[in-house]
Amino acid sequence: MPSADELTARIVRCIGIWETNRGGDHPAPVESKLNTVAGLAASMATVEQATMPYAVDALTRFAALRGLAVPALTAAELAAAASRCDAVKTLLALVAESTQTPQAFVAQHAGAVAATGLGAADVATMFAAAALKRKIDALAAEVAAHRKTAAQAIASLAPAERLGLGESSLKTYITRPNTWGENRAAWQRKAVNAPPGTAGARIEAVAVAQNGTAFITPTVRVRVNAQLAKMPVPGEQAIVMTVAQQNNPNEANYGQNVWATYKRLYP
């Protein structure tokens, strides 16, 4: 039986391969490819497609991760980042319900805007995005009812109202409306990174460390330790499959698929 450290490293590698580079020998994480109205990807290049709230939570829970940043991330910095993520949710909800102009909204809700670290131009984009979302919802219903094709739905949107979203991303938002949540995650990422040079850059540096596996490693180690603490200790295959399945319990045969990669790399 490999040591706990070695088992953890192997399982993390194999999970990363299954998630990002099936059939390969190493994980190959990339940021989310969906365009967002915030102008940046919703997730960072990690094996679990980490959003900013996910990253802040992981760093808050594991001191070893905080130490990977240079300088180390502090509890106060992470609390501030979490606060900004929450403030973005609040601001987006206020924008969605507002009937004001963006300018009037900013004047009335200056505190809510300031809490995010974003600016008036961002709020104006949020208003335009709310209008676009209403059109996307209507188009999604048309496509679902087979009254329009996805291509026809996209063509009905004027270039100016697309807010920089490419046709592939628009198709995803129209055919899978629940993916619109990526825009909120992108705003949260932008908020934590505002202004440049703050904790956001160091949070992201930790996220992509160790080929994008830094965040998942402590969690896998906890699960490996739990398996090794059992009496009798399960076999290597059972540990790998159990720990892997815990990473994605809703995907059938996830543990078995990770084990197949494990066997190939560690015969």
Coordinates of C-alpha atoms in Angstrom, one line a residue:
M1 CA 0.0 0.0 0.0
P2 CA 1.4 3.4 -0.9
S3 CA 1.8 6.0 1.9
A4 CA -1.1 8.4 2.5
D5 CA 0.8 11.2 0.8
E6 CA 1.5 9.0 -2.3
L7 CA -2.1 7.7 -2.4
T8 CA -3.4 11.3 -2.2
A9 CA -1.1 12.5 -5.0
R10 CA -2.0 9.6 -7.3
I11 CA -5.7 9.9 -6.8
V12 CA -5.6 13.7 -7.3
R13 CA -3.7 13.2 -10.5
C14 CA -6.1 10.6 -11.8
I15 CA -9.2 12.7 -10.9
G16 CA -7.6 15.6 -12.6
I17 CA -7.0 13.5 -15.8
W18 CA -10.6 12.2 -15.7
E19 CA -11.9 15.8 -15.4
T20 CA -9.7 17.6 -17.8
N21 CA -7.6 15.3 -20.0
R22 CA -9.2 11.8 -20.4
G23 CA -6.8 9.4 -21.8
G24 CA -3.8 11.6 -21.0
D25 CA -1.1 11.2 -18.4
H26 CA -1.5 14.5 -16.6
P27 CA -4.4 17.0 -15.8
A28 CA -4.8 19.8 -18.3
P29 CA -7.2 22.3 -16.6
V30 CA -8.4 25.4 -18.4
E31 CA -10.7 28.2 -17.5
S32 CA -14.3 28.1 -18.4
K33 CA -14.8 28.7 -22.1
L34 CA -18.1 30.4 -21.8
N35 CA -18.0 34.2 -22.5
T36 CA -19.5 36.3 -19.7
V37 CA -20.9 39.8 -19.6
A38 CA -18.2 40.7 -17.0
G39 CA -15.5 40.1 -19.6
L40 CA -13.6 37.3 -17.9
A41 CA -14.1 33.6 -17.3
A42 CA -16.3 32.4 -14.5
S43 CA -13.8 29.8 -13.3
M44 CA -10.1 29.4 -12.9
A45 CA -7.9 26.8 -14.6
T46 CA -8.3 24.1 -11.9
V47 CA -9.3 20.5 -12.1
E48 CA -12.6 21.3 -10.4
Q49 CA -13.3 24.5 -12.4
A50 CA -13.0 26.6 -9.2
T51 CA -15.1 29.8 -9.0
M52 CA -14.0 32.6 -6.7
P53 CA -16.4 31.7 -3.9
Y54 CA -15.2 28.1 -4.1
A55 CA -11.6 29.3 -3.9
V56 CA -12.2 31.6 -1.0
D57 CA -13.9 28.8 0.9
A58 CA -11.1 26.3 0.2
L59 CA -8.5 28.8 1.4
T60 CA -10.5 29.6 4.5
R61 CA -10.7 26.0 5.5
F62 CA -7.2 24.9 4.8
A63 CA -4.3 26.8 6.3
A64 CA -1.7 25.0 4.2
L65 CA -3.4 26.4 1.1
R66 CA -3.1 30.0 2.5
G67 CA 0.6 29.5 2.9
L68 CA 1.0 28.8 -0.8
A69 CA 0.4 32.4 -1.6
V70 CA 3.2 34.9 -1.5
P71 CA 2.8 36.6 0.9
A72 CA 0.5 34.1 2.7
L73 CA -3.2 35.0 2.6
T74 CA -4.7 36.3 5.8
A75 CA -8.0 35.5 7.4
A76 CA -8.9 39.2 7.0
E77 CA -8.2 39.2 3.3
L78 CA -10.3 36.1 2.8
A79 CA -13.1 37.5 4.8
A80 CA -13.0 40.6 2.7
A81 CA -13.1 38.5 -0.5
A82 CA -16.0 36.5 0.8
S83 CA -17.8 39.7 1.6
R84 CA -17.3 41.0 -1.9
C85 CA -18.7 37.7 -3.4
D86 CA -21.8 38.1 -1.2
A87 CA -22.1 41.7 -2.1
V88 CA -22.1 40.9 -5.8
K89 CA -25.1 38.5 -5.3
T90 CA -26.9 41.3 -3.5
L91 CA -26.1 43.8 -6.2
L92 CA -27.2 41.6 -9.0
A93 CA -30.5 40.9 -7.3
L94 CA -31.1 44.6 -6.8
V95 CA -30.4 45.3 -10.4
A96 CA -32.7 42.5 -11.6
E97 CA -35.6 44.1 -9.7
S98 CA -34.8 47.7 -10.5
T99 CA -36.8 49.9 -12.9
Q100 CA -34.4 52.9 -12.5
T101 CA -31.8 54.1 -14.9
P102 CA -28.3 52.8 -14.1
Q103 CA -27.3 56.3 -13.0
A104 CA -30.2 56.7 -10.6
F105 CA -29.6 53.2 -9.3
V106 CA -25.9 53.9 -8.5
A107 CA -26.9 57.2 -6.7
Q108 CA -29.5 55.4 -4.6
H109 CA -27.5 52.2 -3.9
A110 CA -23.9 53.7 -3.6
G111 CA -23.2 51.5 -0.5
A112 CA -24.2 48.3 -2.3
V113 CA -22.1 49.1 -5.3
A114 CA -19.1 50.1 -3.1
A115 CA -19.3 46.9 -1.2
T116 CA -18.5 44.9 -4.3
G117 CA -15.5 47.0 -5.4
L118 CA -17.0 47.4 -8.8
G119 CA -17.9 50.7 -10.5
A120 CA -20.7 52.6 -12.2
A121 CA -19.7 51.2 -15.6
D122 CA -20.0 47.7 -14.3
V123 CA -23.4 48.5 -12.9
A124 CA -24.5 49.8 -16.4
T125 CA -23.3 46.5 -17.9
M126 CA -25.3 44.6 -15.3
F127 CA -28.4 46.5 -16.3
A128 CA -27.8 45.7 -20.0
A129 CA -27.1 42.1 -19.0
A130 CA -30.4 41.9 -17.1
A131 CA -32.2 43.0 -20.3
L132 CA -30.3 40.5 -22.4
K133 CA -31.2 37.7 -19.9
R134 CA -34.9 38.5 -20.3
K135 CA -34.5 38.1 -24.0
I136 CA -32.5 34.9 -23.7
D137 CA -35.2 33.5 -21.4
A138 CA -37.9 34.3 -24.0
L139 CA -35.7 32.8 -26.8
A140 CA -35.1 29.7 -24.7
A141 CA -38.8 29.2 -24.5
E142 CA -39.1 29.6 -28.3
V143 CA -36.4 27.1 -29.0
A144 CA -37.8 24.6 -26.4
A145 CA -41.2 24.8 -28.2
H146 CA -39.5 24.3 -31.6
R147 CA -40.7 27.6 -32.9
K148 CA -37.2 28.8 -33.5
T149 CA -33.8 27.1 -34.0
A150 CA -31.0 28.1 -31.8
A151 CA -29.3 29.7 -34.8
Q152 CA -32.5 31.8 -35.5
A153 CA -32.7 32.8 -31.8
I154 CA -29.1 34.0 -31.9
A155 CA -29.6 35.9 -35.1
S156 CA -32.5 37.8 -33.6
L157 CA -30.1 39.4 -31.1
A158 CA -28.5 42.6 -32.4
P159 CA -24.7 42.8 -32.0
A160 CA -24.9 45.7 -29.6
E161 CA -27.1 43.8 -27.2
R162 CA -24.9 40.7 -27.1
L163 CA -22.5 42.4 -24.7
G164 CA -19.5 40.6 -26.2
L165 CA -20.9 37.1 -25.9
G166 CA -19.9 35.0 -28.9
E167 CA -22.4 32.8 -30.8
S168 CA -21.2 29.6 -29.1
S169 CA -21.8 31.0 -25.6
L170 CA -25.1 32.5 -26.6
K171 CA -26.2 29.1 -27.9
T172 CA -25.3 27.6 -24.5
Y173 CA -27.2 30.3 -22.6
I174 CA -30.2 29.8 -24.8
T175 CA -30.3 26.0 -24.8
R176 CA -29.1 25.6 -21.2
P177 CA -30.5 28.7 -19.3
N178 CA -29.1 27.5 -16.0
T179 CA -25.6 28.2 -17.2
W180 CA -26.3 32.0 -16.9
G181 CA -25.0 31.6 -13.4
E182 CA -21.5 31.7 -14.8
N183 CA -22.0 35.5 -15.2
R184 CA -22.5 35.9 -11.5
A185 CA -19.4 33.9 -10.8
A186 CA -17.5 36.1 -13.3
W187 CA -18.6 39.3 -11.6
Q188 CA -17.5 37.8 -8.3
R189 CA -14.1 37.1 -9.7
K190 CA -13.9 40.6 -11.1
A191 CA -15.0 42.1 -7.7
V192 CA -12.3 40.2 -5.7
N193 CA -9.7 41.3 -8.2
A194 CA -10.7 45.0 -7.9
P195 CA -8.5 46.9 -7.7
P196 CA -5.6 45.1 -9.3
G197 CA -2.8 44.1 -6.9
T198 CA -5.1 43.1 -4.1
A199 CA -5.6 39.6 -2.7
G200 CA -7.4 38.4 -5.8
A201 CA -4.2 37.8 -7.7
R202 CA -2.8 35.7 -4.9
I203 CA -6.0 33.7 -4.5
E204 CA -5.8 32.9 -8.2
A205 CA -2.1 32.0 -8.0
V206 CA -2.9 29.4 -5.4
A207 CA -5.8 28.1 -7.5
V208 CA -3.7 27.3 -10.5
A209 CA -0.8 26.0 -8.4
Q210 CA 0.3 22.3 -8.8
N211 CA -1.2 22.2 -12.2
G212 CA -4.6 23.2 -10.9
T213 CA -4.8 20.6 -8.3
A214 CA -3.9 22.6 -5.2
F215 CA -7.5 23.1 -4.0
I216 CA -8.6 19.5 -4.3
T217 CA -5.5 17.9 -2.7
P218 CA -6.4 18.7 1.0
T219 CA -9.9 17.4 0.6
V220 CA -8.7 14.1 -1.0
R221 CA -6.1 13.7 1.8
V222 CA -8.8 13.9 4.4
R223 CA -10.8 11.3 2.6
V224 CA -7.8 9.0 2.2
N225 CA -7.0 9.3 5.9
A226 CA -10.6 8.3 6.7
Q227 CA -10.2 5.1 4.6
L228 CA -6.8 4.3 6.1
A229 CA -8.3 4.6 9.6
K230 CA -10.8 1.8 9.0
M231 CA -10.2 -1.6 10.4
P232 CA -9.5 -3.7 8.5
V233 CA -7.9 -1.2 6.1
P234 CA -9.6 -1.5 2.6
G235 CA -7.5 -2.5 -0.3
E236 CA -5.8 0.0 -2.7
Q237 CA -8.5 -0.4 -5.3
A238 CA -11.3 0.1 -2.8
I239 CA -9.7 3.2 -1.4
V240 CA -9.1 4.8 -4.8
M241 CA -12.7 4.1 -6.0
T242 CA -14.3 5.2 -2.8
V243 CA -12.3 8.5 -2.5
A244 CA -12.8 9.3 -6.2
Q245 CA -16.5 8.6 -6.1
Q246 CA -16.8 11.0 -3.2
N247 CA -15.4 13.7 -5.4
N248 CA -18.4 13.4 -7.7
P249 CA -21.1 11.3 -6.1
N250 CA -23.7 12.1 -8.8
E251 CA -21.7 10.7 -11.7
A252 CA -22.3 7.0 -12.1
N253 CA -19.1 4.9 -12.2
Y254 CA -16.9 7.9 -11.5
G255 CA -14.8 6.0 -9.0
Q256 CA -14.5 3.1 -11.5
N257 CA -13.4 5.4 -14.2
V258 CA -10.7 7.1 -12.0
W259 CA -9.5 3.6 -11.0
A260 CA -9.1 2.7 -14.7
T261 CA -6.8 5.6 -15.1
Y262 CA -5.0 4.8 -11.8
K263 CA -4.3 1.2 -13.0
R264 CA -2.9 2.5 -16.3
L265 CA -0.5 4.9 -14.6
Y266 CA 0.4 2.8 -11.6
P267 CA 0.3 -0.8 -12.7

